[in-house]
Amino acid sequence: MTTLPEKTERKLGLVIDLDTCVGCHACVVSCKGWNTENYGAPLADVDAYGKNPEGTFLNRVHSYEVTPEEGTPQLVHFPKSCLHCEDAPCVTVCPTGASYKRYEDGIVLVNERDCIGCGLCAWACPYGAREMDSVEKVMKKCTLCVDRIYNENLEPDDQIPACVRTCPAGARHFGDFNDPESQVSKLVTERGGIDLMPEQETKPVNKYLPPRAKDTLEEIDILAPLLKPVAEKPDTFISWLNKQLDKI
Amino acid sequence: MKDQPYLDTSPEVSDEIRKTTCYMCACRCGINVHVKNNKVSYIEGNKDHPVNKGVLCAKGSAGIMQINAPSRLKSPLKRVGPRGSGEFEEITWEEALNLATTWLKPIREKNPEKLAFFTGRDQSQSFTSFWAQNFGTPNYAAHGGFCSVNMAAAGIYTVGGAFWEFGQPDWEHTKLFLLFGVAEDHDSNPIKMGIGKLKARGARIIGINPIRTGYSAVADDWVGITPGTDGLFIMSLIHLLLKAGKIDLAYLSQFTNAPVLVDNDTGLLLKDKNNKELVIDQKSGKLVTYDTKNISPRLTASHNGHQTVFYHMIDKYLSDEFSPESVSERTGIKAGKIRAIATEIARVAFEESFEIAEPWTDFRGKKHKTMVARPVSFHAMRGISAHSNGFQTCRALHVLQIILGTVEVPGGFRFKPPYPKPSSIHPKPHCKVTPGAPLDGPHLGFVHGPEDLCLKQDGSPARIDKAFTWENPMSAHGLMHMVISNAHAGDPYKIDTLFMYMANMSWNSSMNTKGVIEMLTDTTDSGDYVIPHIIYSDAYSSEMVAYADLILPDTTYLERHDCISLLDRPICEADAVADSIRWPVINPDRDVRGFQSVLCDLGARLKLPGFIDDDGNAKFKDYADYIVNHERKPGIGPLAGWRSKSDTGKGPPNQKQLELYIKNGGFWTKHVPKNARYYKPWNLGYQNWAVDTGLYDSPQPYLFSLYVEPMRKFQLAAMGHGKRQPPEHLRERILTSMDPLPIWYPPFEETVTDNDEFTLHALTQRPMAMYHSWGTQNAWLRQIHGVNPLYVPSKLMKSHFLKDGDWVRLTSIHGTITVPVAEMAALNEHTVWTWNAIGKRRGTWALDKNAPEATKGFLLNHLIHELLPSKGDGLRWSNSDPITGQAAWFDLKVKLEKVKPPSSSKPVFQEIKSPVEPGPNIILQGQS
Amino acid sequence: MHPTPSVIIFTALSGLGFGLLVFLGLQMPDVTGGVAFIFFAIGFGLAVGGLISSTFHLGRPERSLKAFKQWRSSWLSREAIAAIFTLCVMAIYAIGRIFFDYDIRILGVLGAIMSLVTVFTTSMIYAQLKSIPRWNTKLTPVYFLSLSVGGGALLAGQIKVCLFLLIIAGLFQLIVWIKGDRALALSGTTIGSGTGLDTLGDVRAFEPPHTGTNYLLKEFVYIVGRNHSAKLRIITLILMIGTPVLLLSLPFSHLLAALAVISHIVGLFISRWLFFAEAEHVVGFYYGKR
Ligand SMILES: Nc1nc2c(c(=O)[nH]1)N[C@H]1C(S)=C(S)[C@@H](COP(=O)(O)OP(=O)(O)OC[C@H]3O[C@@H](n4cnc5c(=O)[nH]c(N)nc54)[C@H](O)[C@@H]3O)O[C@H]1N2
Ligand SMILES: Nc1nc2c(c(=O)[nH]1)N[C@H]1C(S)=C(S)[C@@H](COP(=O)(O)OP(=O)(O)OC[C@H]3O[C@@H](n4cnc5c(=O)[nH]c(N)nc54)[C@H](O)[C@@H]3O)O[C@H]1N2
Ligand code: SF4
Ligand code: SF4
Ligand code: SF4
Ligand code: SF4
Ligand code: SF4
Ligand SMILES: [Mo]
């Protein structure tokens, strides 16, 4: 059923903190590891040891250089997986209903049994969040670890996406955006979380926390109050020192 | 939910979880290895583990591709073709061990030093060194000499512990964190977790690094310093803080040798007859030993013309040569920026200080009601240490920490047990060879003067790597990067067998890779190899395999026993001692053996004392047996856990020990008591706890060494004092470089190259998702880092009409490579860089010969020589720090010119015949 | 976008086929029996051939029947249904014309209309994609339809109509290109909006997430050189529009007509190749490839 639910009971997704992500790719690989073992077919790696190794990944970490008008260039590491959009074009274009958005939590999934591998959903996704598996020939995408977050075989605090659990820097957060009290909702309000490509009107659920202002330490001329010399020359310094020491 | 497909949201995860220790790098995180029908199905972090607390990096998560890698060696190999050809025949272990024995036995009986045994990314150094010691050769070391010995040695001589993985910032309390020259470090996950904590609190991070990636990318402020000049920058900060009186006087007088008196004539520290440093007591004005109860040493004392260390520091660092204006141009940092940083440091250290209400008692019996925070912390690694001025620069950084009073206080830098440990209680190096008998003591250690150098009677080097000689007196980790070239040159002497473990010395581990390859294959007039025998243990089809005569194939990290021991590089946290094990969570499907078990066997065959029982039989069945039953001292063994009922860390061997480790998730921890968490070097609470835990024999309070007296002793020798005298050509260098107070001098390569021609610095960085050469065999990781462009600053790209994907010829005084480029803006204007060790040789790692790693990837190593060009006097100094011998990887200067795209990056080496089958084309991990 | 042959063939041939059926449904030319058979055979041949070729780019063609389910939301589904329905209607109509010389007028008209609808649905598969600004415009259906009927008229031998329609189609093609070249810029999507970093400064892609290639790069990041495309555009206009118009304006001969047809079809293929090859998917921004 590729018509989108009016509203979903919960709105599950990720907050990604661009001020904290160090670009280590841990989330990329643990995602690969979990999802190749679980949901649907394995994520194939083709020409694995060859000239053009090419595998299916559901999460990838880009990096961008930002050069301000004046001031120092910055580098931003940028993880990207499916944003589980509310108005997901990838869902509505799907001719078979394989691509769908869940009523209960808004997770966008591909039912691989119904997928004919036409690729149209990937065409429709502006974010490049879908990759056709070159062996299974069905569409692959971030499942928001739907087989972890409700999985009773996992301890409660492990019932989170693999990428979130593994992120060493804690730059990824998982939760329900319908709940204003959830950590994700709070982070978005506090840190001004943003949508990617708002003009595409996909209403992404995942939000990105922009990098905090960088290189803000103002250069200081001689008259730095805190650095006011107590003495210029060694001998005068010693006499200052003696005064201090007598105080101790 | 009407027309939604059914979905099982609670699938079985796996049949079983086996908890062990990761070894995709040296960080040694705890892992949960999920096993599905006896195959590893998924690897995740162990939440209870002290190191990683559940998180796992990209490498760790890709372990599954490592243990299945087609590059795994399958059985012992004997070389049949010429060295370097890669032509081997498979032999049995019995044949392999016999062959090794026939080579090694005669050596041990006649001249043990003809065996050089060196280990690379090894984690069992206390074991391998024990083996070497029993063999009796002085020629043993691990890779530390080319890694980061400057950092380790500077730390231990100055504060009794180093950054590296021996300490960590107080992540919970620090408010300002300065990170010098770190791309990744050994503490891969802990540093990321720490940075995450700071970010969550919105604490400020300052990254000092020519390149703005990774940690420096998330840093709030970036200082794109010019390589090799950190010493100047740091001393300028010291200059400003001193001058402004923004220093912790109480801390300096109580816990450091700032108040210790320096003998005016010798420059040595004044000591009493028991060799204890002397200070003047503030109250009584008396001359007393520093540890006299209830005294408070006076910083500004003098005694018959002898002045305190602090006087000497003031003289040195108030000098205008360290003013921001004077250092600005060299460092490439604006004077105003240096001031801004000094101000921020001063502000946070002294105005954002706070106290933790935790009473403690110091070694002078003084009771302190609280623990006072100086919430500024520092961390640094190879960026400052892998230079020929690295030791003094690392020292300078510790001095900065000390004058701020930020070591071992809340919010500052904290040691991880068994550190702190002053250099004085570390062993000294030993080199006395007796044919047929063990060495007179441990190989490596800390020298305290010329008398401790490893020299023969005739004054020539006792060790093949010339460690602990006048060329690099304090080379605490040896000089692995010099072994092959010295052995080839027969200088100081020829050897018979080179035995190496886990080091890719014919590739990314070596400077001057091409030259090293030639040395390994060079023959004498009689047609024998100049280095007669080479034995090597690797687990994979690396570049080094082809150059060995005998290969002892190792298991992968999930197939063997290992122990991460307190006697070695431990995994402790600041609040707890910890050690851990690896155990075979899967069984090898090949004829391979854990290298340590092989050493136990070989040791027994060679009848090494430590490896045979009284009736000459093998003492240890295998490494697991050794781990449990070996004792260094009564009650102290490789593992500290579950030795005794009370589980103190000490006690007799316990046969159930490994079981208990496995039951506990593969590790053991014991927490530091609350009142012992800070001020460890002086805190009786900690000192006593450390003794109970077996870390010390007795309490070892000590003073931080702003002034490192042993260095002065070498200066004195250089001035002609004492009976052990340096060779003439080294006097000058020793005198200038071994200043007991930190100094800065230009990196050596700059002093011997034309800097108007070679205008650029060339660096490498560790990619977070790749481990040296061995990550490349990993089908997942190589998709992330399959090629390594040379990153070039935007300005240079324009001036050379370069765009991404173009090629350049990169030239140093030593060599030339041809490589692809990519633009980078957030980069020091005079610096180019690339990812380390991505380039691979055709025929290795079970990769296709057209793999991008071989056709586009490259190493900078071809441009770096282990020796500097001769200075006219015909002598060539090693391209290392003159104090520790640390390889100066990052002194490299280069020039570049645009060239037409070649068919592949250069130099091109002839393809090696792979000793293993090529890998599958398609991987479907998890297909049931 | 990667110009996949199967998709180019599909849209080009089915467009032509249904275009021809439009005219046959309207009894232009008014033919029966053998002649009708040939005309219908060509129409069905092209339409069905196109549809079949479209299944070649499916990963799982054996499941293609599932594609009929989602007409409520999916243009691809609608297209499939419309195509089949049209072909059935036309089949019955054709049988009448060919074998019984009988004319079920409303079926013919219905079939003609449905043929246009089918081409429209095809065009909407592309026109609906906001992620590909060049396509995401009313001009896309206009471009598909005008060429479909133009080509249809040509095949149906409706000289006058054809001349008129082809010239129209040519004009639309020009507009499609001119507007298309500005579409990405006007879409407002940039590397800045894609990363949200535009507020901080000038954004440039640094290191890619993977040094190897992947599905996204192969499928969506296809770049045609400016000069190259300019040349191809001119060739397109000459072959697809110019030559046929010229040949048809000359006194009629089957040879010239045949040449006109061939020239048009070749031109049409190039036009379609450009349609795909020049289409910029916004994901290219993330890879710094725009
Ligand atoms: N240009 C440049 N060169 C550098 C550096 C740099 O910064 N720049 N860094 C230097 C530094 S600090 C270091 S530490 C070295 C590191 O370089 P190396 O010490 O060579 O490290 P690796 O290449 O990762 O691994 C060495 C060998 O260990 C093998 N190995 C892996 N796992 C096992 C195992 O379980 N058992 C056995 N027996 N072998 C195994 C691998 O197959 C590989 O052949 O590189 C140095 N080289
Ligand atoms: N993922 C991963 N982790 C690893 C390794 C690995 O291969 N992969 N290797 C392990 C090993 S053996 C080691 S030794 C450690 C090393 O870990 P690091 O100490 O992080 O070593 P490098 O990666 O060489 O990074 C050196 C950093 O110093 C910077 N730098 C270079 N010269 C200067 C300078 O003059 N001043 C300043 N301020 N910065 C400078 C470089 O830009 C680079 O960022 O990493 C360990 N951890
Ligand atoms: S794991 Fe976390 S820090 Fe690493 S790349 Fe992913 S999001 Fe960034
Ligand atoms: S990110 Fe792409 S795939 Fe995911 S829901 Fe949005 S449009 Fe669909
Ligand atoms: S590829 Fe599969 S999921 Fe995507 S649109 Fe086609 S059928 Fe639907
Ligand atoms: S949520 Fe799960 S599937 Fe999605 S990126 Fe994270 S690990 Fe991958
Ligand atoms: S840092 Fe990564 S590779 Fe290193 S031990 Fe930890 S998990 Fe393994
Ligand atoms: Mo290292």
XYZ file of C-alpha atoms in Angstrom, chain B residues 454-926:
473
model
C 74.321 -0.250 26.401
C 77.938 -0.067 25.259
C 80.565 -2.766 24.953
C 83.958 -2.540 26.633
C 85.365 -0.805 23.564
C 82.536 1.680 23.727
C 80.838 0.310 20.633
C 77.047 -0.290 20.686
C 75.989 -3.521 22.374
C 72.693 -3.619 20.497
C 72.170 -4.053 16.784
C 69.788 -1.061 16.731
C 72.316 1.099 18.640
C 69.705 1.836 21.268
C 71.016 3.375 24.494
C 74.142 4.733 22.819
C 75.437 8.288 22.501
C 73.450 8.626 19.271
C 70.213 8.297 21.221
C 70.873 7.717 24.886
C 67.296 7.553 26.130
C 65.920 5.203 23.468
C 63.617 3.480 25.923
C 61.834 1.446 23.241
C 64.766 0.520 21.027
C 65.051 1.475 17.358
C 63.281 -1.157 15.300
C 63.530 1.069 12.233
C 67.337 0.783 12.295
C 67.629 -2.990 12.711
C 67.562 -4.016 9.066
C 69.886 -1.302 7.809
C 72.346 -1.847 10.670
C 72.238 -5.617 10.211
C 72.811 -5.152 6.498
C 75.690 -2.745 7.042
C 77.151 -5.048 9.709
C 77.329 -1.947 11.873
C 77.838 -2.361 14.818
C 78.107 -6.052 13.908
C 76.674 -8.748 11.644
C 73.820 -10.966 12.744
C 72.769 -14.438 11.683
C 69.018 -14.572 12.163
C 66.416 -11.835 12.019
C 63.272 -13.021 13.789
C 60.280 -10.746 13.434
C 56.693 -10.805 14.510
C 53.770 -8.740 13.329
C 55.653 -5.971 11.551
C 55.402 -5.177 7.872
C 59.038 -4.120 7.635
C 59.342 -4.463 3.871
C 56.517 -2.004 3.397
C 54.646 0.539 5.521
C 56.626 -0.041 8.698
C 59.920 1.014 7.206
C 61.442 4.265 6.136
C 63.120 4.002 2.735
C 61.024 0.973 1.827
C 62.794 0.362 -1.465
C 66.190 0.432 0.224
C 65.014 -1.946 2.927
C 63.790 -4.388 0.294
C 67.241 -4.268 -1.311
C 68.945 -4.874 2.044
C 66.710 -7.869 2.699
C 67.587 -9.391 -0.661
C 71.238 -8.303 -0.890
C 73.816 -11.078 -1.182
C 77.503 -11.431 -0.353
C 80.169 -12.300 -2.945
C 79.663 -15.941 -2.022
C 76.022 -15.510 -3.016
C 74.538 -15.905 0.474
C 72.122 -13.352 1.780
C 73.793 -10.578 3.787
C 71.177 -11.254 6.467
C 71.491 -15.064 6.417
C 68.195 -16.135 8.002
C 64.852 -14.414 8.376
C 62.023 -15.961 10.369
C 58.707 -14.152 10.399
C 55.329 -14.645 11.982
C 52.362 -13.080 10.282
C 48.727 -14.091 10.097
C 48.144 -12.714 6.622
C 49.694 -12.463 3.199
C 51.496 -9.181 3.849
C 54.328 -7.541 1.916
C 56.805 -8.844 4.497
C 56.010 -12.532 4.051
C 57.862 -12.755 0.744
C 61.116 -11.663 2.397
C 61.250 -14.347 5.045
C 62.841 -17.766 4.705
C 60.514 -19.353 7.216
C 56.943 -18.292 7.922
C 55.214 -19.197 11.177
C 51.537 -18.517 10.388
C 49.604 -17.065 13.272
C 45.921 -17.380 14.138
C 43.480 -14.491 13.893
C 42.477 -12.658 17.053
C 39.333 -14.705 17.553
C 41.186 -18.007 17.314
C 43.759 -17.732 20.100
C 44.576 -16.995 23.701
C 46.123 -13.622 24.471
C 46.447 -11.599 27.596
C 46.408 -7.841 27.884
C 48.564 -7.648 30.950
C 49.425 -5.057 33.569
C 53.028 -6.065 32.899
C 52.596 -4.749 29.373
C 50.539 -1.992 27.772
C 47.475 -2.234 29.983
C 43.847 -1.323 29.294
C 43.232 0.395 32.596
C 41.023 3.408 33.116
C 41.901 6.296 35.414
C 39.476 4.940 37.999
C 40.349 1.268 37.776
C 43.069 -1.212 37.007
C 41.983 -3.700 34.420
C 43.371 -6.502 32.344
C 41.781 -8.865 29.883
C 42.189 -11.901 27.697
C 41.462 -13.230 24.279
C 40.348 -16.836 23.958
C 39.543 -19.002 20.953
C 35.893 -18.108 20.348
C 36.257 -19.963 17.050
C 38.692 -22.646 15.999
C 41.138 -22.157 13.144
C 40.166 -23.956 9.911
C 43.825 -23.907 8.870
C 47.131 -25.356 10.004
C 48.068 -22.267 12.029
C 49.152 -21.741 15.640
C 49.099 -18.827 18.029
C 52.566 -17.278 17.874
C 53.004 -17.120 21.644
C 52.245 -20.827 21.920
C 54.806 -21.410 19.194
C 57.367 -19.436 21.219
C 56.625 -21.634 24.260
C 57.330 -24.683 22.103
C 60.416 -23.183 20.496
C 61.660 -22.046 23.904
C 61.437 -25.589 25.173
C 63.194 -27.000 22.104
C 65.999 -24.488 22.697
C 66.002 -25.425 26.388
C 65.540 -21.824 27.469
C 65.492 -21.793 31.288
C 62.145 -20.031 31.578
C 60.512 -22.557 29.271
C 61.593 -25.926 30.667
C 60.934 -27.562 33.990
C 63.573 -29.132 36.198
C 63.771 -32.300 34.100
C 64.146 -30.315 30.892
C 60.631 -30.862 29.571
C 58.452 -28.127 28.125
C 57.203 -26.013 31.005
C 54.166 -24.580 29.235
C 51.789 -26.607 27.104
C 50.825 -23.411 25.317
C 50.358 -19.687 25.891
C 47.199 -20.214 27.938
C 49.250 -22.365 30.278
C 51.894 -19.625 30.513
C 49.284 -16.939 31.155
C 47.910 -18.841 34.112
C 51.081 -20.299 35.613
C 53.947 -17.928 34.852
C 54.999 -15.717 37.784
C 57.233 -12.653 37.460
C 57.563 -12.343 41.164
C 55.828 -14.557 43.668
C 52.131 -13.721 43.426
C 52.514 -11.512 40.361
C 51.658 -12.986 36.960
C 50.463 -11.956 33.517
C 46.890 -11.643 34.775
C 46.008 -9.886 38.015
C 42.422 -11.073 38.250
C 41.147 -13.941 40.389
C 44.523 -14.856 41.808
C 43.303 -15.007 45.360
C 40.098 -15.206 47.394
C 40.169 -11.503 48.184
C 40.980 -10.865 44.539
C 43.501 -8.156 45.315
C 45.489 -8.542 42.112
C 48.186 -10.604 43.816
C 48.321 -14.270 44.684
C 49.400 -17.719 43.561
C 48.344 -19.042 40.132
C 44.717 -20.124 39.940
C 43.953 -22.885 37.441
C 40.395 -21.590 37.055
C 41.616 -18.109 36.154
C 40.825 -18.167 32.415
C 37.377 -19.669 33.013
C 36.663 -16.883 35.458
C 37.818 -14.251 32.995
C 35.572 -15.737 30.322
C 32.663 -15.838 32.751
C 33.238 -12.167 33.493
C 33.235 -11.156 29.835
C 36.949 -11.564 29.197
C 38.246 -8.880 31.539
C 38.954 -8.042 35.173
C 38.782 -4.693 36.921
C 39.470 -3.346 40.363
C 38.388 0.174 41.173
C 40.518 2.918 42.643
C 39.127 4.063 46.018
C 37.413 7.465 45.967
C 40.063 9.212 48.064
C 42.759 7.858 45.739
C 41.318 9.042 42.453
C 43.505 12.153 42.097
C 47.006 13.271 43.130
C 48.071 9.640 42.682
C 51.846 10.269 42.785
C 51.601 11.926 46.209
C 48.347 10.565 47.579
C 48.995 7.997 50.332
C 45.533 6.581 49.720
C 46.568 5.664 46.204
C 50.115 4.646 47.042
C 48.956 2.127 49.614
C 46.197 0.811 47.377
C 48.752 0.387 44.572
C 50.954 -1.697 46.848
C 48.012 -3.916 47.856
C 47.166 -4.344 44.194
C 50.731 -5.378 43.345
C 51.500 -2.337 41.227
C 54.366 -1.237 43.475
C 56.510 -3.152 45.957
C 56.376 -0.188 48.312
C 54.868 3.321 48.174
C 56.697 5.395 45.570
C 55.840 9.059 46.037
C 57.948 11.317 43.821
C 58.231 14.807 42.396
C 57.415 15.726 38.827
C 60.622 16.479 36.949
C 60.399 19.887 35.338
C 64.175 19.529 35.315
C 65.317 16.083 34.134
C 68.637 15.504 35.835
C 69.720 12.431 33.804
C 69.821 14.645 30.730
C 72.216 16.977 32.517
C 74.480 13.994 33.175
C 74.788 13.407 29.455
C 75.568 17.062 28.928
C 78.306 16.805 31.536
C 79.775 13.814 29.721
C 79.680 15.824 26.497
C 81.633 18.511 28.334
C 84.280 15.951 29.167
C 83.263 14.912 32.672
C 83.134 11.259 33.721
C 84.904 8.211 32.352
C 82.291 7.202 29.753
C 82.852 9.733 26.999
C 80.865 10.314 23.785
C 82.629 10.200 20.412
C 83.884 13.642 19.372
C 81.391 14.134 16.556
C 78.458 13.771 18.949
C 79.609 16.030 21.811
C 78.131 19.185 20.351
C 74.801 17.585 19.559
C 74.454 16.010 22.989
C 75.301 19.274 24.655
C 72.678 21.232 22.752
C 69.894 18.676 22.470
C 69.956 17.223 25.988
C 69.018 20.347 27.875
C 67.408 19.345 31.206
C 64.776 22.037 30.639
C 62.671 21.782 27.439
C 64.045 23.615 24.417
C 63.123 23.878 20.769
C 65.374 23.331 17.763
C 64.402 22.970 14.094
C 63.600 19.448 12.902
C 66.795 17.953 11.441
C 65.597 17.456 7.892
C 64.961 21.208 7.593
C 68.565 21.843 8.560
C 69.938 19.686 5.754
C 67.516 20.513 2.944
C 67.177 23.639 0.872
C 63.931 24.962 2.309
C 63.461 27.318 -0.609
C 63.306 24.300 -2.878
C 61.548 21.807 -0.600
C 58.954 24.229 0.688
C 56.308 21.750 1.812
C 55.839 19.507 4.818
C 54.433 16.070 3.993
C 52.460 14.123 6.593
C 50.399 11.009 6.974
C 47.343 10.435 9.120
C 45.685 7.301 10.457
C 42.290 6.813 8.862
C 39.797 6.006 11.614
C 38.327 3.204 9.530
C 41.572 1.485 8.536
C 44.430 -0.108 10.454
C 47.877 0.262 8.901
C 48.446 -2.286 6.179
C 46.241 -4.940 7.604
C 42.872 -3.216 7.239
C 43.081 -3.433 3.469
C 42.356 -7.142 3.307
C 39.012 -6.289 4.874
C 36.292 -6.334 2.206
C 34.216 -3.725 4.043
C 36.919 -1.324 5.146
C 38.649 -1.250 1.769
C 35.467 0.104 0.226
C 35.788 3.119 2.503
C 39.550 3.641 2.086
C 40.622 1.967 -1.160
C 42.746 4.857 -2.439
C 44.612 7.690 -0.763
C 44.971 10.948 -2.660
C 47.627 13.454 -1.665
C 45.681 16.316 -0.102
C 47.015 19.668 -1.265
C 46.095 23.125 0.107
C 43.690 25.090 -2.126
C 46.245 27.844 -2.758
C 48.780 25.339 -4.053
C 46.168 23.586 -6.198
C 45.505 26.903 -7.935
C 49.127 27.969 -8.296
C 49.965 24.563 -9.814
C 46.806 24.451 -11.974
C 45.727 21.252 -10.272
C 42.238 19.835 -9.911
C 41.066 16.773 -8.023
C 42.257 13.611 -9.733
C 45.299 15.222 -11.363
C 48.713 13.702 -10.654
C 51.891 15.166 -9.235
C 55.475 14.131 -8.815
C 56.387 14.501 -5.155
C 60.079 14.758 -4.394
C 62.129 14.812 -1.210
C 65.909 14.929 -0.778
C 65.711 11.164 -0.691
C 63.259 10.065 -3.356
C 60.369 10.647 -5.709
C 56.846 9.299 -5.953
C 54.055 10.006 -8.446
C 50.584 10.224 -6.973
C 47.020 11.547 -7.464
C 45.956 14.744 -5.680
C 42.825 16.201 -4.123
C 42.126 19.691 -2.814
C 41.758 20.617 0.839
C 41.074 24.068 2.242
C 41.213 23.368 5.990
C 44.924 22.645 5.815
C 48.143 24.393 6.792
C 49.299 26.307 3.711
C 52.719 24.633 3.666
C 51.537 21.081 4.238
C 50.418 18.191 2.063
C 49.244 14.891 3.489
C 47.733 11.498 2.792
C 46.201 8.574 4.665
C 48.758 6.173 6.056
C 49.481 2.702 4.658
C 46.656 2.504 2.088
C 49.070 1.791 -0.764
C 49.692 -1.929 -1.278
C 52.080 -4.008 -3.306
C 50.772 -6.072 -6.210
C 50.310 -9.697 -5.238
C 49.781 -9.142 -1.527
C 46.767 -9.327 0.778
C 44.963 -11.651 -1.665
C 43.902 -8.598 -3.644
C 43.528 -8.431 -7.415
C 46.716 -7.099 -8.986
C 44.706 -4.182 -10.361
C 43.254 -3.313 -6.980
C 43.179 0.483 -6.538
C 45.393 0.106 -3.462
C 48.136 -1.061 -5.822
C 47.430 1.118 -8.860
C 46.494 4.434 -7.197
C 47.420 3.931 -3.548
C 50.875 4.945 -2.366
C 53.189 5.291 0.626
C 55.131 8.375 1.660
C 57.703 5.987 3.108
C 59.654 5.976 -0.156
C 60.444 9.645 0.479
C 61.675 9.158 4.033
C 65.170 7.834 4.748
C 66.324 6.218 7.969
C 69.512 8.269 7.638
C 69.961 11.976 7.041
C 72.225 13.069 4.189
C 75.851 13.403 5.236
C 76.729 16.751 6.760
C 80.064 17.003 4.977
C 81.859 15.192 7.778
C 80.914 12.050 5.863
C 78.817 10.841 8.767
C 75.118 10.206 8.328
C 72.984 10.631 11.406
C 69.836 8.583 11.738
C 66.630 10.396 10.916
C 65.537 10.187 14.508
C 65.258 12.161 17.692
C 68.804 12.552 19.090
C 67.604 11.741 22.597
C 65.265 8.755 22.163
C 65.885 7.607 18.599
C 62.221 8.083 17.746
C 61.808 7.897 13.963
C 61.198 11.395 12.614
C 58.431 10.464 10.164
C 56.959 13.939 10.159
C 60.133 15.934 9.494
C 59.686 15.174 5.795
C 60.045 18.132 3.412
C 58.939 17.888 -0.230
C 58.253 19.734 -3.454
C 55.638 18.889 -6.059
C 55.123 19.345 -9.778
C 52.164 18.459 -11.992
C 52.611 15.490 -14.325
C 50.557 13.630 -16.934
C 48.443 10.864 -15.342
C 50.610 7.711 -15.356
C 49.102 4.243 -15.677
C 49.691 3.736 -11.960
C 51.231 5.500 -9.003
C 55.008 5.258 -8.754
C 57.328 3.667 -7.802
C 55.966 0.386 -9.129
C 57.313 -2.806 -7.584
C 57.357 -6.152 -9.293
C 54.345 -8.287 -8.402
C 54.778 -10.820 -5.614
C 53.561 -14.369 -6.169
C 50.734 -14.689 -3.693
C 51.146 -17.475 -1.136
C 47.349 -17.632 -0.820
C 44.406 -18.127 -3.173
C 42.560 -15.031 -4.438
C 39.324 -14.191 -2.606
C 35.764 -14.783 -3.806
C 34.225 -12.262 -6.169
C 30.964 -11.964 -4.258
C 30.457 -11.922 -0.490
C 26.982 -12.554 0.895
C 27.658 -12.302 4.622
C 24.730 -13.637 6.613
